[in-house]
Structures are given as structure tokens and as C-alpha cells.
XYZ file of C-alpha atoms in Angstrom:
436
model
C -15.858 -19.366 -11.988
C -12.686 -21.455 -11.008
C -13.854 -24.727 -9.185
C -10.860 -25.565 -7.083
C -10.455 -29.462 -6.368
C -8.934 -29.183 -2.667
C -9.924 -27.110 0.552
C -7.736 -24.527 2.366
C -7.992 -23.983 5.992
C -6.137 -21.405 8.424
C -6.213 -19.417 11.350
C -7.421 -16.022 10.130
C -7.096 -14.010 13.478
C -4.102 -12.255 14.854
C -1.177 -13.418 17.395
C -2.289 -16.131 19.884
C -3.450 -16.571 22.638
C -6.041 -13.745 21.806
C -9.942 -13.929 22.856
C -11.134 -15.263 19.837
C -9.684 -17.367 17.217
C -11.133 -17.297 13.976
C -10.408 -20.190 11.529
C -11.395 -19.520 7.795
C -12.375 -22.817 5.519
C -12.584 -22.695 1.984
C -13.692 -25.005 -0.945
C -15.476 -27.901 -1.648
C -15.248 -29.915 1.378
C -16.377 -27.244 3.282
C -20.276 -28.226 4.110
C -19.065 -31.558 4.707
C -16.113 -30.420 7.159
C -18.535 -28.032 9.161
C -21.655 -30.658 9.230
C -19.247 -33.555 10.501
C -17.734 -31.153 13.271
C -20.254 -28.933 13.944
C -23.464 -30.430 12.668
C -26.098 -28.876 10.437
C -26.144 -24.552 10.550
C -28.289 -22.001 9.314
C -27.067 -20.495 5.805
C -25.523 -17.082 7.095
C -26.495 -17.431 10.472
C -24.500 -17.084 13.269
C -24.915 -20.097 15.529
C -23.269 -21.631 18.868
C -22.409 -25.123 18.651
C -20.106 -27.959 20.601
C -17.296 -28.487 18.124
C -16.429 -32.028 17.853
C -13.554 -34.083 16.686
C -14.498 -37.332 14.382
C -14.626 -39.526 17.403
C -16.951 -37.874 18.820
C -14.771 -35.956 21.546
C -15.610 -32.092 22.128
C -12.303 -29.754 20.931
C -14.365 -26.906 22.135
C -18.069 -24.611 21.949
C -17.769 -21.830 19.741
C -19.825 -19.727 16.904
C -19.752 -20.831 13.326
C -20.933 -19.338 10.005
C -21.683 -20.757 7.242
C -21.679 -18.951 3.653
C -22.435 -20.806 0.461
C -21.148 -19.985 -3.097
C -20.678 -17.926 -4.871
C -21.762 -15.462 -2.411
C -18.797 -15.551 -0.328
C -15.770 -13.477 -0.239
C -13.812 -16.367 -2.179
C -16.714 -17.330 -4.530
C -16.522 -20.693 -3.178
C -18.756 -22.504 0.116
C -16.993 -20.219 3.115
C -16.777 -21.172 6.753
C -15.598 -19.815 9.632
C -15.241 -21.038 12.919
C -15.248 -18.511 16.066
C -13.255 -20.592 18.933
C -11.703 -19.457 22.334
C -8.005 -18.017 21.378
C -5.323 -20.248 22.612
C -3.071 -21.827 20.911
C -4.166 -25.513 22.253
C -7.126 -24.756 21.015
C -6.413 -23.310 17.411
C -4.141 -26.238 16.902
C -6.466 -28.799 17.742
C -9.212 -27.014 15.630
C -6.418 -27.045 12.654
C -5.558 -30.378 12.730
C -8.874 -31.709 13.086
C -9.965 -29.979 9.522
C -6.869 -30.664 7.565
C -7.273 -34.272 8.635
C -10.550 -34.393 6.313
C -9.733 -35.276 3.408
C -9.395 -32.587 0.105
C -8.445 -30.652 3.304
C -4.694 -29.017 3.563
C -3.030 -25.400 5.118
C -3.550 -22.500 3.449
C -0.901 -20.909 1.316
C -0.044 -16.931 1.903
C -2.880 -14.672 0.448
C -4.605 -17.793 -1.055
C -8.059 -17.245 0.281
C -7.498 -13.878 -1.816
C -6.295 -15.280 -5.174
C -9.467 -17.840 -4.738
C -11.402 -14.358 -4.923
C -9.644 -13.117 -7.461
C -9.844 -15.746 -9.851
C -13.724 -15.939 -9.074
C -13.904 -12.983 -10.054
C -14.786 -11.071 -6.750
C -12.004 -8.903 -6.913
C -9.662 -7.743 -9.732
C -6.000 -7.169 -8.684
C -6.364 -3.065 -7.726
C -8.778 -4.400 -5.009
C -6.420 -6.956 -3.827
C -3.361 -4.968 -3.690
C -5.738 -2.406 -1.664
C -7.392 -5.204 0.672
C -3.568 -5.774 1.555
C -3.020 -2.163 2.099
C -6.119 -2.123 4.544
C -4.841 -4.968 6.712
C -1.645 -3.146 7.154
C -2.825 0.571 7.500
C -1.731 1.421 10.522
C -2.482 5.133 10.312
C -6.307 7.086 9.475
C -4.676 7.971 6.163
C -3.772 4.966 5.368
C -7.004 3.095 6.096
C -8.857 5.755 4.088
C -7.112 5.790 0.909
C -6.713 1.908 1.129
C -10.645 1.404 2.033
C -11.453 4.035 -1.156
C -9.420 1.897 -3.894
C -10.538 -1.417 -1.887
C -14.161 -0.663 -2.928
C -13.068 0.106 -6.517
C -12.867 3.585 -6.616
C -9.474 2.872 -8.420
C -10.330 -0.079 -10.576
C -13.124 2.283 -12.122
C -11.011 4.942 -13.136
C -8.763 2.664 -14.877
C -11.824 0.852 -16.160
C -13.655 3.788 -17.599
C -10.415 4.776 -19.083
C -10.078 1.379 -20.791
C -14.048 1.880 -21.770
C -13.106 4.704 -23.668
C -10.342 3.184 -25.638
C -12.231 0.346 -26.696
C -15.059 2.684 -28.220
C -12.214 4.495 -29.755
C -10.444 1.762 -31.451
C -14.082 0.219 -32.580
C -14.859 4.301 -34.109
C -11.375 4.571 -35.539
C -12.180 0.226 -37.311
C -15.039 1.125 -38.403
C -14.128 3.932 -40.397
C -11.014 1.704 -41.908
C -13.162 -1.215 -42.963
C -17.254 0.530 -44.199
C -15.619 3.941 -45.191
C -17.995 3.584 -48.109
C -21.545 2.806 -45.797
C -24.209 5.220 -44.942
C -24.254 4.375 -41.464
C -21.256 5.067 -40.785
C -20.405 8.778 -40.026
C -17.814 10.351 -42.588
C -15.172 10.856 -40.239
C -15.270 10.273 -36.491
C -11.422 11.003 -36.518
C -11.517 13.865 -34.894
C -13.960 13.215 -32.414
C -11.649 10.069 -31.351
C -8.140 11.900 -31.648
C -9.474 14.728 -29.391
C -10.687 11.874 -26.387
C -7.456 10.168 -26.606
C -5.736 13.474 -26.499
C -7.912 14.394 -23.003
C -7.615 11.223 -21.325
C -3.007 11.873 -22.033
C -3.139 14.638 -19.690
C -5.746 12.637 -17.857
C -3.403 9.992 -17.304
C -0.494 12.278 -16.618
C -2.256 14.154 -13.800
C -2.763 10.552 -12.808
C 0.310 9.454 -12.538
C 1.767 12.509 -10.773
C -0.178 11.734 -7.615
C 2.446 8.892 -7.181
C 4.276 10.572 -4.909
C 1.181 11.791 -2.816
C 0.411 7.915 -2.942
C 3.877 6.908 -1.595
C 3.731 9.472 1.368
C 0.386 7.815 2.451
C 1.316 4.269 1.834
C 5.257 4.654 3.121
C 5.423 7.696 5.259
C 5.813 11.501 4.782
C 10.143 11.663 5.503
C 11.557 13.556 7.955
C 15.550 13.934 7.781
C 17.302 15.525 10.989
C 20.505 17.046 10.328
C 22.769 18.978 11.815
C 27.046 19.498 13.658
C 27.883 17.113 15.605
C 26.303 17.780 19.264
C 23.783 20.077 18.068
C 21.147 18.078 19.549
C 19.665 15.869 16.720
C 19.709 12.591 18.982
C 18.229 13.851 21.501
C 15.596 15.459 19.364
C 15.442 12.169 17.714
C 14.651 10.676 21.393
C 11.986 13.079 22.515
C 10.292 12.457 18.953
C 10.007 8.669 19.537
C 9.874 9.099 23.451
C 12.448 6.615 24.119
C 15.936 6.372 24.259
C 15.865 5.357 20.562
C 19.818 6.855 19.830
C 22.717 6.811 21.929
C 23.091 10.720 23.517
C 27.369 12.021 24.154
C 29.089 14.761 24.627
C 31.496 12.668 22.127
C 31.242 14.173 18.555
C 30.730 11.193 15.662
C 28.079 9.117 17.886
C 25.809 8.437 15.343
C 27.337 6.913 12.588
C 24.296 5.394 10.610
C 21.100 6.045 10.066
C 18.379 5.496 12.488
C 14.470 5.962 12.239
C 11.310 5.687 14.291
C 7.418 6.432 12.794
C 5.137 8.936 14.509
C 1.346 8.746 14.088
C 0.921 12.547 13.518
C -3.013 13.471 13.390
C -3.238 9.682 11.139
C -0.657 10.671 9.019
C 2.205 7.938 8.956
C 6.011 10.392 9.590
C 9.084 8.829 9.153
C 11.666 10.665 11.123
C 15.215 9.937 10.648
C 18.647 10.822 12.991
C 22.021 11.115 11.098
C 25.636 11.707 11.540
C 27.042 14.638 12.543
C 28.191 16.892 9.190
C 31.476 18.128 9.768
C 34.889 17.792 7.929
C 36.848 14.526 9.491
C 39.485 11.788 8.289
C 37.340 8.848 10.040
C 36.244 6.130 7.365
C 33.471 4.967 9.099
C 32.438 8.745 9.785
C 32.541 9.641 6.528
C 30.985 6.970 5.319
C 27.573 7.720 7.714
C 28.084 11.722 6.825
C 27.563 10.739 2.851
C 25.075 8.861 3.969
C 23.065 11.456 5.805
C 23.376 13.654 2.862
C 21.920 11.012 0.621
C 19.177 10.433 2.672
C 18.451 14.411 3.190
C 18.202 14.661 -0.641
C 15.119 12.753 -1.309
C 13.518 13.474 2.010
C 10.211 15.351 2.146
C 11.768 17.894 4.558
C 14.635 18.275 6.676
C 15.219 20.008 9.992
C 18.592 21.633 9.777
C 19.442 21.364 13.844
C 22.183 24.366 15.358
C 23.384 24.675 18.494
C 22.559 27.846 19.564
C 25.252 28.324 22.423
C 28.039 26.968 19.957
C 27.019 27.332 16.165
C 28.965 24.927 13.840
C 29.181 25.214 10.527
C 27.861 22.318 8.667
C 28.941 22.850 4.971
C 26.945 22.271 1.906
C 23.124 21.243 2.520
C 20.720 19.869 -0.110
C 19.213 21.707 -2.388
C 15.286 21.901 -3.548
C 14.318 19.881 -0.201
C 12.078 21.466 1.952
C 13.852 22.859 5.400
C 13.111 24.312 8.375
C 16.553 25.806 10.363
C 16.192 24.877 14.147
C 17.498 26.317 16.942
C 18.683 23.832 19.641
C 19.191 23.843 23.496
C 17.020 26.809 24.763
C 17.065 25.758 27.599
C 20.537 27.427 27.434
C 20.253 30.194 25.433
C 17.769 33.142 26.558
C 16.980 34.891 24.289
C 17.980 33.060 21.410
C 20.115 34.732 18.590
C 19.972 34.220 14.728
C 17.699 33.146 12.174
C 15.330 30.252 13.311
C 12.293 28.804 11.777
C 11.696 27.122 15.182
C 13.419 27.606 18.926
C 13.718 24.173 20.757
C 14.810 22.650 24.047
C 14.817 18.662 23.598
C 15.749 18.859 27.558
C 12.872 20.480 29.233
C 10.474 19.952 26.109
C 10.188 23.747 24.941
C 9.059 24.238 21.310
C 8.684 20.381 20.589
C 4.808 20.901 20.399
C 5.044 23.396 17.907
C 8.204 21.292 15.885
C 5.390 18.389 15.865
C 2.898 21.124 14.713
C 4.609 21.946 11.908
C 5.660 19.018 10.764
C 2.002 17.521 10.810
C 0.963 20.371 9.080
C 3.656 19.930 6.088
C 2.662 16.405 5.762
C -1.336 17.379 5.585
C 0.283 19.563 2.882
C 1.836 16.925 1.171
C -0.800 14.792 1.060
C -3.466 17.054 -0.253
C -6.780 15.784 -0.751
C -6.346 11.794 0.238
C -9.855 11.295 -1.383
C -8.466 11.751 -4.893
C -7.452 8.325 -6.900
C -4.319 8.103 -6.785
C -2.143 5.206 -8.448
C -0.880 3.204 -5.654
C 1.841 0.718 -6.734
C 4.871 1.277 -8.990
C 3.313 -1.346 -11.052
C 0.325 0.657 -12.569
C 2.838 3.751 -12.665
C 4.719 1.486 -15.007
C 1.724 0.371 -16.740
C 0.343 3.982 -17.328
C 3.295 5.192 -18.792
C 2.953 2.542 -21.179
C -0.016 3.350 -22.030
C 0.227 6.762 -22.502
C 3.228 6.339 -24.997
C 1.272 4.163 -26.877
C -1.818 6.970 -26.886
C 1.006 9.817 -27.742
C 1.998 7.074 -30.845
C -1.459 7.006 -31.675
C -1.985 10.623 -31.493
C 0.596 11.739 -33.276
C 0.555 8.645 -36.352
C -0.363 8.917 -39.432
C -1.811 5.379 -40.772
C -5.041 4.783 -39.431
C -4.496 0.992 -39.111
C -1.048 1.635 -37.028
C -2.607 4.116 -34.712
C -5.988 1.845 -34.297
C -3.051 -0.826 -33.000
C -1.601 1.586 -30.770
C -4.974 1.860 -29.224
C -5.243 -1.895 -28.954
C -1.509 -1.731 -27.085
C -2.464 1.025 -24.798
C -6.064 -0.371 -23.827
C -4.084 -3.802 -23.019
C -1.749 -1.937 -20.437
C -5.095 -0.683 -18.774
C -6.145 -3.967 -18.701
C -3.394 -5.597 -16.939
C -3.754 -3.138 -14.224
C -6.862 -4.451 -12.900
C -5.933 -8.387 -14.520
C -8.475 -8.594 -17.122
C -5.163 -9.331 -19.511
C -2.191 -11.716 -19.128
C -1.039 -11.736 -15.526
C -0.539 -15.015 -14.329
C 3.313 -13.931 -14.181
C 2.375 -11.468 -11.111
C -0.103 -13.131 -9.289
C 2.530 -15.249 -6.957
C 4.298 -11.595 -6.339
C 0.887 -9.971 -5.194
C -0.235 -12.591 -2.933
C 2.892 -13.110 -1.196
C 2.304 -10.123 -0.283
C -0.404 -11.247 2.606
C -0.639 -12.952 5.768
C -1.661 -16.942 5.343
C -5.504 -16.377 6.590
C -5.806 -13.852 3.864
């Protein structure tokens, strides 16, 4: 348990004015700063009290809560004071506390690290709590509620488990070869785990990409001649007048994006430059551009003008595409090869576009209760690991390989923060809002 020597304070609600405003207290001076405003509460009780400023003047009546450590989300005595949302009122409330003293503002995700180094949450929880208060789609907020309540810290965990047990197996067959206890050879027993939890690991880390698509957005890259209709498609996706709409070929020059919610699945739909041959710098700099961005996109929709079909030279390879035939609402029947007939005009086919899109992201994202590693970070850290395990696997002194172990169950570790992270901690909890 860290015993921290000051108290932090800060609004922990959204925007202001709001309804309510809820400021968070945390640390030692925290009974003394809630009995001196609010008087004496009820231990995890919700009660309704006059809040009052040291000389006695009323700031305002509002619900507080009280909740003593180490059972509180930081570990230390928690607060919380539920006040009517403006900002007269926040302000007043804030600058009554910090002028206790031992009282000062909160830093950004500080009431987090205080959990963290009390041991309430280790560091795959944190960077999922800070997932979960920016989820903005269902997918999101499931996979970031699963890891938040450890689903993810206990795979790694159990992983580490079984290196530890490993490494103790393979040492104690190194140093009481000779005892009767001791089983003749648990080598193979060991080698075969380790083995197991490689491909383990590398199914693990292969979900990356199904983690990125959740946490970032499944990437939708429209391309197309110039005037085949991808800006206005691009418009009638984000229903406004997101990209400027010509008859002037070369409009769009860069790239532009907008993010649908698509059934809670987060879509990231981009508009690019018309492809075509041209001596323009600035042109040719957005057309490179658009076929960069088409490259690593998680499908594209390959836009042709169905009245005047342009030729559009080389496309990406190995992306997913569907071809899409544009302006129906001028060309009855349509003629050629389509995945998909639209009108971004009168609004014909868009439905089914959307369809199809939503389901190719479902696709993509499989089963979103699976673990899945959800930062670059543990990527990085697993594939340390593993090389270590392959080292191990494959070595042929007993006392090397047992150290291999030792390196690869030390990568696990830093994952959750059990080992030598100090150097990351002011990177994670940047990461969150100053209440947090």
C-alpha cells in the first residue's frame, strides 16, 4: 500500500454546465475536508447535506459519499461530492477544497495511478478503464469492459503462472538431480508446456488486428475517376455536406474521413482524390496518397460512373473490394459488373452499401468476446517473450534455457506491471482525463 502525503481533488463529471457535477477527493485529508464542509456522513451512504465554505457561508446543498480505505477505487479515504452543474458552482466547490491544506488539483489520470500503485488495478485494467471512458461504440464498450474486469490480465497471468512452475521444475532438476524426491526428469513434461503456450501466444498475438479494428475503427477507403461520385457518396455516408461536390475533376485533393456507428461497430470511411493520369503537383501528390491509404484499408469501394466509365489504372492488391456502380439514378438498367448499384442522389442502394459494409466489419471482428491483446505495447512484449520461449525450447544447456524462462516470464510480467515499469507509467496515465 502506497500512503500518499498530499490530497488530489477534481471535477470528475463531463463538460459544464451539466445537471450534476461530481467532484472526486482523494487522500489523507479527505475525512477532514468532507467533515469541515459537509459535516459528519455515514460510511458509504449516500447523504444530502448544505455544503459550507470555512466561514461558515453555504456554496451549495448537494449529495456526498464517503468511502474509507482501502476499500475505495484508489485504495485511499475517497469522497465525492454530488453538486448542481454550473460552472460557478464547481469552481467555488474547487477552490474551497484545494484551499485545505495537503489539498492541491489533480494531475491527468492520477486518481488511476493512486489505484494502481495500491494495488487495485494492474496496468491491463488501466489501459482498459481508459478504453471504457472513451468507447464510443457497443463494441468498444464490450471488449474494453471484458479486459477492464481482468479477463486480459488473467490470461497473461496464468501464462506467467506456468512459466514460473516451469523454471522452478527445470531448477530443481539442475541443483537435487541426485534426490529421491525429485522426479528423474521433468524435462519433457516442461519443454512440451512451453512449446503449447508458443502457439498459444502466437494465436494471441494475431488477434491484434481484430483488436485495432475494435479499438480504432474497421477502414473504409472510397476510390474511384474523378466525378464518379465518391464525394457525394462520402456525403450521404456522414449525412452532411462533409466534402466539397463539382462537376470540376481534381476537387478532392486530400484525404477526408467521417466515423459511422454501424450496428456498434466503430467504421472509418474515407473520400480520396480522383485516380487518373495528370501533370498537377498537388494532384498527384493527393492521388499517391489515396493509393497509400487504399493499401492498408480493411476494404475499399472501387466507385464507376456508370453513364461515363473511366479508367482508373492500377488498384491495390490483397485489399478487400467491392466494385460500385454510381449514379443510377441515371442509368436504367445498369450495365457491367457491379458488386453493388447506387444512386448517392435519390438514396437508391445506400441501405444495402451500409449493409454490406456492417456485415464485413462483423466479419472482421469475429468473436469480440475472445482476449485479444489490446495495445502495441503487450504485442511488443509477447513477442519478446515468445523468442525467449523459442530460445528456451530449442537450447541445449539446462541452466541457459532455465534463464530464458526467467527472461520470458519477466516480459509477461511487465505487461500487467508486476516488473520494472516506472518508465511507462507517465505515458499510460496521460492517457486520461484529469478526474480519472
Amino acid at each position: 500500500m502506497v500512503s500518499s502525503k498530499d490530497s488530489i481533488v477534481a471535477l470528475s463529471s463531463g463538460r459544464l454546465p451539466a445537471g450534476i457535477a461530481v467532484i472526486r477527493i482523494s487522500g489523507p485529508r479527505t475525512r477532514f475536508v468532507i467533515e469541515t464542509i459537509a459535516g459528519g456522513v455515514k460510511d458509504r451512504f449516500t447523504t444530502l447535506r448544505k455544503l459550507k465554505a470555512p466561514d461558515g457561508s453555504i456554496i451549495d446543498h448537494g449529495l456526498v459519499l464517503f468511502f474509507p480505505g482501502p476499500g475505495s477505487f484508489t485504495g485511499e479515504d475517497v469522497a465525492e461530492f454530488h453538486v448542481h452543474g454550473s460552472r460557478a458552482v464547481a469552481a467555488k466547490m474547487l477552490e474551497t477544497i484545494t484551499g485545505f491544506e495537503g489539498v492541491r488539483h489533480a494531475e491527468p489520470g492520477e486518481f488511476t495511478r493512486r489505484a494502481f500503485l495500491n494495488g487495485k488495478l494492474d496496468l491491463v485494467e488501466t489501459e482498459a478503464l481508459a478504453d471504457l471512458v472513451n468507447a464510443e461504440t457497443e463494441a468498444q464498450r464490450r471488449f474494453a469492459l471484458r479486459n477492464a474486469e481482468g479477463a486480459q490480465s488473467e490470461l497473461y497471468a496464468s501464462w506467467r503462472r506456468r512459466l514460473i512452475h516451469a523454471r522452478a521444475m527445470i531448477e530443481a532438476e539442475i541443483d537435487f538431480a541426485d534426490e529421491e524426491d525429485v522426479p528423474g526428469s521433468v524435462s519433457d513434461a516442461v519443454w512440451a508446456d512451453v512449446a503449447a503456450m508458443i502457439g498459444e501466444i502466437e494465436r494471441h498475438i494475431r488477434g491484434f488486428k481484430t483488436a485495432e479494428i475494435i479499438r480504432d475503427g474497421f477502414e473504409v477507403v472510397i476510390l474511384g475517376a474523378p466525378n464518379a461520385g465518391k464525394s457525394s457518396l462520402f456525403n450521404a455516408l456522414a449525412k452532411r455536406e462533409a466534402a466539397i461536390v463539382t462537376d470540376e475533376p481534381g476537387t478532392t485533393r486530400d484525404l477526408l474521413e467521417v466515423v459511422l456507428d454501424l450496428n456498434g461497430m466503430r467504421v472509418r470511411v474515407v473520400d480520396t482524390a480522383g485516380l487518373r493520369e495528370t501533370t498537377g503537383k498537388v494532384e498527384t501528390i493527393g492521388i499517391e496518397r489515396a493509393r497509400a491509404k487504399a493499401g492498408g484499408a480493411d476494404l475499399v469501394l472501387l466507385l464507376e460512373d456508370m453513364v461515363d466509365p473511366q479508367s482508373v489504372g492500377e488498384i491495390p492488391t490483397g485489399v478487400p473490394l467491392l466494385k460500385i456502380g454510381t449514379k443510377a439514378d441515371l442509368k436504367s438498367p445498369a450495365t457491367g459488373n457491379y458488386d453493388l448499384v447506387i444512386s448517392s442522389k435519390d438514396g437508391s442502394g445506400l441501405s444495402e452499401l451500409l449493409d454490406e459494409i456492417g456485415r464485413r466489419a462483423a466479419a472482421a471482428i469475429g468473436n469480440a468476446g475472445d482476449v485479444l491483446p489490446s495495445r502495441l505495447r503487450h504485442v511488443e512484449l509477447l513477442r519478446q517473450a515468445k523468442g525467449f520461449l523459442v530460445a528456451a525450447v530449442s537450447g541445449q544447456s539446462q541452466e541457459l534455457r532455465a534463464e530464458e524462462l526467467r527472461l520470458a516470464t519477466d516480459r509477461l510480467g511487465r505487461i500487467v506491471g508486476a516488473v520494472d515499469v516506472e518508465d511507462m507509467l507517465d505515458v499510460i496515465f496521460s492517457q486520461f482525463c484529469i478526474g480519472k
